[in-house]
PDB file of C-alpha atoms and ligand atoms in Angstrom:
ATOM      1  CA  MET A   1     120.935 138.707 100.327  1.00  0.00           C
ATOM      2  CA  SER A   2     118.344 136.909  97.667  1.00  0.00           C
ATOM      3  CA  ASP A   3     116.208 135.561 100.795  1.00  0.00           C
ATOM      4  CA  CYS A   4     116.202 138.344 102.932  1.00  0.00           C
ATOM      5  CA  ILE A   5     112.565 140.291 103.687  1.00  0.00           C
ATOM      6  CA  PHE A   6     114.098 143.865 104.405  1.00  0.00           C
ATOM      7  CA  CYS A   7     116.432 143.598 100.956  1.00  0.00           C
ATOM      8  CA  LYS A   8     113.235 142.147  98.985  1.00  0.00           C
ATOM      9  CA  ILE A   9     111.028 145.470 100.881  1.00  0.00           C
ATOM     10  CA  ALA A  10     114.607 147.449 100.031  1.00  0.00           C
ATOM     11  CA  THR A  11     113.871 146.462  96.176  1.00  0.00           C
ATOM     12  CA  GLY A  12     110.214 146.993  95.932  1.00  0.00           C
ATOM     13  CA  LYS A  13     109.647 142.372  95.648  1.00  0.00           C
ATOM     14  CA  ILE A  14     107.616 142.876  98.802  1.00  0.00           C
ATOM     15  CA  PRO A  15     105.814 146.136  98.770  1.00  0.00           C
ATOM     16  CA  SER A  16     105.479 148.442 102.129  1.00  0.00           C
ATOM     17  CA  GLN A  17     104.301 151.601 103.657  1.00  0.00           C
ATOM     18  CA  LYS A  18     107.524 153.757 103.106  1.00  0.00           C
ATOM     19  CA  VAL A  19     107.896 157.076 104.566  1.00  0.00           C
ATOM     20  CA  TYR A  20     111.332 158.180 103.817  1.00  0.00           C
ATOM     21  CA  GLU A  21     113.663 156.797 100.643  1.00  0.00           C
ATOM     22  CA  ASP A  22     116.727 158.363  99.788  1.00  0.00           C
ATOM     23  CA  ALA A  23     119.741 156.358  97.578  1.00  0.00           C
ATOM     24  CA  GLU A  24     121.122 154.157 100.522  1.00  0.00           C
ATOM     25  CA  ILE A  25     118.139 154.649 103.615  1.00  0.00           C
ATOM     26  CA  LEU A  26     114.521 153.411 103.369  1.00  0.00           C
ATOM     27  CA  ALA A  27     112.002 153.534 106.176  1.00  0.00           C
ATOM     28  CA  PHE A  28     108.474 151.875 105.994  1.00  0.00           C
ATOM     29  CA  ARG A  29     105.543 151.237 108.494  1.00  0.00           C
ATOM     30  CA  ASP A  30     106.176 148.387 111.307  1.00  0.00           C
ATOM     31  CA  LEU A  31     104.086 145.613 109.434  1.00  0.00           C
ATOM     32  CA  ILE A  32     102.414 144.839 113.337  1.00  0.00           C
ATOM     33  CA  PRO A  33     102.769 148.315 114.901  1.00  0.00           C
ATOM     34  CA  GLN A  34     103.390 147.817 118.662  1.00  0.00           C
ATOM     35  CA  ALA A  35     102.922 151.411 119.196  1.00  0.00           C
ATOM     36  CA  PRO A  36     100.488 154.655 116.874  1.00  0.00           C
ATOM     37  CA  THR A  37     103.877 155.800 115.682  1.00  0.00           C
ATOM     38  CA  HIS A  38     105.654 152.627 114.887  1.00  0.00           C
ATOM     39  CA  ILE A  39     108.632 152.510 112.156  1.00  0.00           C
ATOM     40  CA  LEU A  40     111.460 150.886 110.302  1.00  0.00           C
ATOM     41  CA  VAL A  41     114.189 151.841 109.561  1.00  0.00           C
ATOM     42  CA  ILE A  42     117.301 150.214 107.107  1.00  0.00           C
ATOM     43  CA  PRO A  43     120.249 150.609 105.038  1.00  0.00           C
ATOM     44  CA  LYS A  44     119.306 149.656 101.720  1.00  0.00           C
ATOM     45  CA  ALA A  45     121.882 147.900 101.284  1.00  0.00           C
ATOM     46  CA  HIS A  46     122.360 144.130 103.668  1.00  0.00           C
ATOM     47  CA  ILE A  47     126.064 146.124 104.959  1.00  0.00           C
ATOM     48  CA  ALA A  48     125.061 144.002 108.598  1.00  0.00           C
ATOM     49  CA  SER A  49     122.717 141.428 109.341  1.00  0.00           C
ATOM     50  CA  SER A  50     122.868 142.286 113.063  1.00  0.00           C
ATOM     51  CA  ALA A  51     124.494 146.290 114.919  1.00  0.00           C
ATOM     52  CA  ALA A  52     126.939 143.889 115.877  1.00  0.00           C
ATOM     53  CA  GLU A  53     128.559 143.097 112.533  1.00  0.00           C
ATOM     54  CA  ILE A  54     128.764 147.690 111.953  1.00  0.00           C
ATOM     55  CA  THR A  55     132.368 148.828 112.190  1.00  0.00           C
ATOM     56  CA  ALA A  56     133.761 152.186 111.123  1.00  0.00           C
ATOM     57  CA  GLU A  57     133.231 151.510 106.979  1.00  0.00           C
ATOM     58  CA  THR A  58     129.638 151.281 107.843  1.00  0.00           C
ATOM     59  CA  ALA A  59     129.264 153.943 110.570  1.00  0.00           C
ATOM     60  CA  PRO A  60     128.742 156.727 108.531  1.00  0.00           C
ATOM     61  CA  ILE A  61     125.779 155.134 107.216  1.00  0.00           C
ATOM     62  CA  VAL A  62     124.374 154.443 110.437  1.00  0.00           C
ATOM     63  CA  GLY A  63     125.073 158.204 111.525  1.00  0.00           C
ATOM     64  CA  ARG A  64     122.797 158.864 108.571  1.00  0.00           C
ATOM     65  CA  ILE A  65     120.155 156.697 109.671  1.00  0.00           C
ATOM     66  CA  PHE A  66     119.975 158.519 112.838  1.00  0.00           C
ATOM     67  CA  ALA A  67     119.222 161.894 110.843  1.00  0.00           C
ATOM     68  CA  VAL A  68     117.036 160.092 108.984  1.00  0.00           C
ATOM     69  CA  ILE A  69     115.176 159.425 112.744  1.00  0.00           C
ATOM     70  CA  ALA A  70     115.360 162.670 114.110  1.00  0.00           C
ATOM     71  CA  GLN A  71     113.978 164.351 110.692  1.00  0.00           C
ATOM     72  CA  LEU A  72     111.004 161.475 110.659  1.00  0.00           C
ATOM     73  CA  ALA A  73     110.349 162.534 114.766  1.00  0.00           C
ATOM     74  CA  ARG A  74     110.111 166.254 113.091  1.00  0.00           C
ATOM     75  CA  GLU A  75     108.134 165.011 110.746  1.00  0.00           C
ATOM     76  CA  GLN A  76     105.246 163.391 112.778  1.00  0.00           C
ATOM     77  CA  LYS A  77     105.669 165.892 115.041  1.00  0.00           C
ATOM     78  CA  LEU A  78     106.554 162.930 117.964  1.00  0.00           C
ATOM     79  CA  GLU A  79     108.428 164.599 121.161  1.00  0.00           C
ATOM     80  CA  SER A  80     108.603 161.579 122.970  1.00  0.00           C
ATOM     81  CA  TYR A  81     110.143 158.662 121.450  1.00  0.00           C
ATOM     82  CA  ARG A  82     112.096 155.819 121.573  1.00  0.00           C
ATOM     83  CA  ILE A  83     115.133 153.457 119.440  1.00  0.00           C
ATOM     84  CA  VAL A  84     115.486 150.453 119.190  1.00  0.00           C
ATOM     85  CA  ASN A  85     118.153 148.637 118.017  1.00  0.00           C
ATOM     86  CA  ASN A  86     117.584 144.654 118.891  1.00  0.00           C
ATOM     87  CA  CYS A  87     120.792 142.554 118.250  1.00  0.00           C
ATOM     88  CA  GLY A  88     120.591 139.033 118.413  1.00  0.00           C
ATOM     89  CA  GLU A  89     117.885 136.668 118.518  1.00  0.00           C
ATOM     90  CA  ASP A  90     117.532 136.004 122.884  1.00  0.00           C
ATOM     91  CA  ALA A  91     116.996 140.334 123.008  1.00  0.00           C
ATOM     92  CA  GLY A  92     113.561 139.942 119.874  1.00  0.00           C
ATOM     93  CA  GLN A  93     115.726 139.512 116.625  1.00  0.00           C
ATOM     94  CA  THR A  94     113.160 138.306 113.923  1.00  0.00           C
ATOM     95  CA  VAL A  95     114.874 140.007 111.195  1.00  0.00           C
ATOM     96  CA  ARG A  96     118.566 139.071 110.546  1.00  0.00           C
ATOM     97  CA  HIS A  97     118.823 143.103 108.891  1.00  0.00           C
ATOM     98  CA  LEU A  98     120.656 145.810 110.262  1.00  0.00           C
ATOM     99  CA  HIS A  99     117.001 148.178 110.740  1.00  0.00           C
ATOM    100  CA  PHE A 100     116.329 150.286 113.165  1.00  0.00           C
ATOM    101  CA  HIS A 101     112.759 151.396 115.341  1.00  0.00           C
ATOM    102  CA  LEU A 102     111.319 154.226 115.755  1.00  0.00           C
ATOM    103  CA  LEU A 103     108.587 154.050 118.607  1.00  0.00           C
ATOM    104  CA  GLY A 104     106.295 156.779 119.421  1.00  0.00           C
ATOM    105  CA  GLY A 105     102.233 158.139 119.389  1.00  0.00           C
ATOM    106  CA  ILE A 106     101.783 156.537 123.029  1.00  0.00           C
ATOM    107  CA  SER A 107     103.402 157.072 126.987  1.00  0.00           C
ATOM    108  CA  LEU A 108     106.102 154.610 126.636  1.00  0.00           C
ATOM    109  CA  GLY A 109     106.995 153.941 129.148  1.00  0.00           C
ATOM    110  CA  ALA A 110     109.296 150.862 130.451  1.00  0.00           C
ATOM    111  CA  MET A 111     107.983 148.619 127.712  1.00  0.00           C
ATOM    112  CA  LEU A 112     110.229 147.249 124.545  1.00  0.00           C
ATOM    113  CA  THR A 113     113.200 147.144 126.450  1.00  0.00           C
ATOM    114  CA  GLY A 114     112.385 143.153 127.978  1.00  0.00           C
ATOM    115  CA  ILE A 115     113.097 144.270 131.960  1.00  0.00           C
ATOM    116  CA  GLN A 116     110.568 142.938 133.176  1.00  0.00           C
ATOM    117  CA  GLU A 117     109.153 144.728 136.102  1.00  0.00           C
TER     118      GLU A 117
HETATM  119  P1  5GP B 201     113.477 142.346 114.541  1.00  0.00           P
HETATM  120  O1  5GP B 201     112.297 141.909 115.256  1.00  0.00           O
HETATM  121  O2  5GP B 201     114.530 142.566 114.262  1.00  0.00           O
HETATM  122  O3  5GP B 201     114.333 143.886 115.748  1.00  0.00           O
HETATM  123  O4  5GP B 201     112.113 143.431 114.506  1.00  0.00           O
HETATM  124  C1  5GP B 201     111.750 143.235 112.694  1.00  0.00           C
HETATM  125  C2  5GP B 201     110.496 143.926 112.622  1.00  0.00           C
HETATM  126  O5  5GP B 201     110.619 144.156 111.017  1.00  0.00           O
HETATM  127  C3  5GP B 201     109.055 143.560 113.476  1.00  0.00           C
HETATM  128  O6  5GP B 201     109.079 144.301 114.248  1.00  0.00           O
HETATM  129  C4  5GP B 201     108.544 142.857 112.682  1.00  0.00           C
HETATM  130  O7  5GP B 201     107.063 143.106 113.584  1.00  0.00           O
HETATM  131  C5  5GP B 201     108.681 143.899 111.369  1.00  0.00           C
HETATM  132  N1  5GP B 201     108.532 142.866 110.460  1.00  0.00           N
HETATM  133  C6  5GP B 201     108.310 141.851 108.969  1.00  0.00           C
HETATM  134  N2  5GP B 201     108.191 141.275 107.974  1.00  0.00           N
HETATM  135  C7  5GP B 201     107.464 142.127 107.984  1.00  0.00           C
HETATM  136  C8  5GP B 201     107.335 142.551 106.773  1.00  0.00           C
HETATM  137  O8  5GP B 201     107.033 142.127 105.423  1.00  0.00           O
HETATM  138  N3  5GP B 201     106.926 144.741 106.056  1.00  0.00           N
HETATM  139  C9  5GP B 201     107.108 144.744 106.966  1.00  0.00           C
HETATM  140  N4  5GP B 201     106.613 146.354 106.501  1.00  0.00           N
HETATM  141  N5  5GP B 201     107.390 144.778 108.428  1.00  0.00           N
HETATM  142  C10 5GP B 201     107.802 144.052 107.908  1.00  0.00           C
HETATM  143 ZN1   ZN B 202     118.972 142.131 103.286  1.00  0.00          ZN
END
């Protein structure tokens, strides 16, 4: 999608700090990190604007994204971490290109769950 910021990152039109890349998946550091390790993992293709659009056809790449996340977590020496997907505006989604946050390197507690304590 021409006006999608993550499509532009995927094609290199917007620079990013890449930590993993293959033919289908890109992982890069979040611009405004909310933890010492804050990585975004995306399918390079704009296969879904949010997790709500995942289908049986696109589910396999989501599985591969989770395998990449597990590999990145090992490489980053994260013993504990959180995988976040904000699905929809009220859940905090700001970029409408499917993406998963990998957060770690600090005791996360209840932060980012959206639950007010
Ligand atoms: P969301 O709020 O949609 O779940 O997550 C979008 C994330 O993308 C946010 O954490 C935000 O900081 C990050 N982000 C937005 N624009 C850019 C950008 O141009 N570069 C990078 N690296 N991250 C971005
Ligand atoms: Zn996109």
